[in-house]
Amino acid sequence: MVAQKRIDYGFVGYQVPTKPRAARSTRKRDTFQTRVENNQMCAIDLLATVASGTLLQEKQNPITSSDELMKKDQRRFVKEEVQDGNKPFKAELPDEASCEKRLQHGFVKEGSVDMNKPLKAELSDEGSSDRKCISTLSLQEFDLNSGLKESLRPEIDDRSCIASILTSSSCSERLVTDTLLDVKSHSEMKNITSKVELGSSGFPDCSDCNLDVDVSIVKDGLRNSEMPIGAETGTRCFKDPIDDKPPVLVVSDGNAKLSGHSDSIPRSSLLKGSENVTVVSRDDDENKSGCAHPSSKTKAFRPKTCIGDQRIRKRLASKYRKVARESKHDTLSNNVLDRNFNTVQNGRKNSYSHQISQMNIPFKKRKIFDCSATSNSNGNIRSGRTYYSTKNDINQGVSCSSSRIRKDPGKSSLEAYHHRSGLKSRDSHVKLRIKSFRVPELFIEIPETSTVASLKKAVMEAVTTLLRGGLRVGMILHGKKLRDDSKTLLQTGISHDNELDALGFTLESNASQSLPLICAKHSLNVPSGDMPISLIGHSSSPAVVFPIQRIQGGKKLSDSKELVTIPEMGSEGLDILPVNQSHQKPKRTEISQRRRIRRPFSVAEVEALVEAVERLGTGRWRDVKLRAFDDAKHRTYVDLKDKWKTLVHTARISPQQRRGEPVPQELLDRVLTAHAYWSQQQLKHHPETCLLL
DNA sequence: CTTAGGG
DNA sequence: CCCTAAG
């Protein structure tokens, strides 16, 4: 029997690898327990700040009439947001409790949300595609107060949106997004700015100020969000950070009012929230199917089989007995794999993951916090405060405000603002209020069956992680990044009476540099600016977004060592892969904690894996890798081993329990057969290790 | 660096 | 996928 099997499998014995061992390093993650903790604290602080923030802008000469305001960009000043109960950006100081509360309840869609409802129910309408594969959510504002509310509304102007989240609401498991920056965003941004300058902008609220890259991004992202990614065939949006550091957070309005603080805020909630998310997440579809507990199963299984030798157990007779089916030895070319592996990503419904592109750098909360606080109290912001005056000033700073304004066109919001602003600063001081911060580049993948609460948690976690990484403030004036910190505001062109077309603050991740960006098939030319452009790749399959690619001079760092093979597939697969930006080995300290994005195996990959294992057997993963996945840099031998493990599991469970893209039964049968066969082989070689019944 | 397993 | 112990 054995012999027969061998024949069937084409077992040829161990083959010495022809290729030199490639150096594959297993990434080791640094454990920054301590740092994490500190960072989290910082994050909390920041969040608190964010929650309270409102950007206050003041102009010297407030305009009385809304019309004038509209016409004259710079005459407007905004002091505070209208007191609208619904408006998020109140100046209220967030106390600890409120902050926390906001954080936890920030997700609002057109009113109340049923926590228990599946996301799909809530959100599908906006992002539904025929395929139902994915819903894209764009977080227009990550205002703690407003949450997603704005973002979900189609009518809302997108410009303000910075953070985007793609959610795979349906079948597909895929979501990935980093920042949803449209390629166009860059230009968009400029347009916005120019509009402001021209005074042509139709919306008062349109924020130019926000010019931040993010802002522009927002716009596009928003639009995208309105339609399901999956629906857009062939559409790809990529984000390309020109700069090394993709802006993480944008402060639209710098409102000085940062409340208070942070230290007091209970971080437990935040942490807890994030933790919960994790718990909720179901990363390992295969391993952990709801019904079958992998671990438990495995354990249960073990006892039966053999002591200590896992393989032995595998050798379950029944499987082994199965007629060995002919294995097809056609070898899949790597190309094929490459082409395919990204192509089919859909399938898994239950998966959740999120990733944040930047993190790990110690967050200087104090710095930020202090700034804002200062501005608040005094209204004089010397250090970093600027004021913008554009028609859209309202928006400028904060997207939140702009959104609102749009909503309430009836009375010129401007007017309202105007009235409220009681401060006329004659002096040269510029007052800014940071209304909100936007959190870009969040990856969230969540099953459509998830509850709103789960999504909230996911968002919370993402934000927390993001903030945890450490931030620095950046300023963008007229679409250009201000790099010289030594200049005075006046020199820079920021003054109370100066008209600033666009002034924006950004919170950038300190760690961003260390984070790899992605490469996309399309290389984008990024303007000299530092603006990152996000790219979202989607193919016909569920959307998968991969993060960002770093581009220099419009040139993508294709030669980056880490660059994953980007298949030349036309549009079938994802072209984007995370890459380490520099050739240098990333410092663990900074990169470490980044979890790789999940890339479900395509059927083609599975087939290649099965084929390879049939020939090589289990236990020679490096060879399997070389044989079948040599070109798939993102598949390590450990990945293959893990995949095999899950395949075996998948094959054993009922089809109903399987998730993700269905694997042809034929392949699963081969998996079981091969598994049984090789298990048997091992038994033969190490019979002593196990006592069989 | 590889394997093998648990998480 | 991650993390690790072992080899």
Coordinates of N, CA and C in Angstrom, one line a residue, chain A residues 29-39 360 587-593:
Chain A
R29 N 9.7 40.8 16.2 CA 9.1 42.0 16.6 C 9.6 42.5 17.9
D30 N 9.8 43.7 17.9 CA 10.3 44.2 19.2 C 9.1 44.3 20.1
T31 N 9.4 44.1 21.3 CA 8.3 44.2 22.2 C 8.5 45.4 22.9
F32 N 7.7 46.3 22.7 CA 7.8 47.6 23.4 C 6.7 47.7 24.4
Q33 N 6.8 46.8 25.3 CA 5.7 46.8 26.2 C 5.6 48.2 26.9
T34 N 6.8 48.5 27.4 CA 6.8 49.7 28.1 C 6.4 50.9 27.3
R35 N 7.0 50.9 26.1 CA 6.7 52.0 25.3 C 5.3 52.1 24.9
V36 N 4.8 51.0 24.6 CA 3.4 50.9 24.2 C 2.5 51.5 25.3
E37 N 2.9 51.2 26.4 CA 2.0 51.7 27.5 C 2.1 53.2 27.5
N38 N 3.3 53.6 27.4 CA 3.5 55.1 27.4 C 2.7 55.7 26.3
N39 N 2.9 55.1 25.2 CA 2.3 55.7 24.0 C 0.8 55.7 24.1
N360 N 4.6 53.5 16.5 CA 5.8 53.1 17.2 C 6.7 54.3 17.6
K587 N 14.5 49.3 11.3 CA 14.8 49.1 12.6 C 13.6 48.4 13.3
R588 N 13.9 47.5 14.0 CA 12.8 46.8 14.6 C 12.1 47.7 15.5
T589 N 12.8 48.5 16.1 CA 12.2 49.3 17.0 C 11.0 50.1 16.4
E590 N 11.2 50.4 15.2 CA 10.1 51.2 14.7 C 9.1 50.4 13.9
I591 N 9.6 49.5 13.2 CA 8.7 48.7 12.4 C 8.1 47.6 13.1
S592 N 8.7 47.1 14.0 CA 8.2 45.9 14.6 C 6.8 45.8 14.7
Q593 N 6.2 46.1 15.5 CA 4.8 45.9 15.7 C 3.8 45.9 14.5

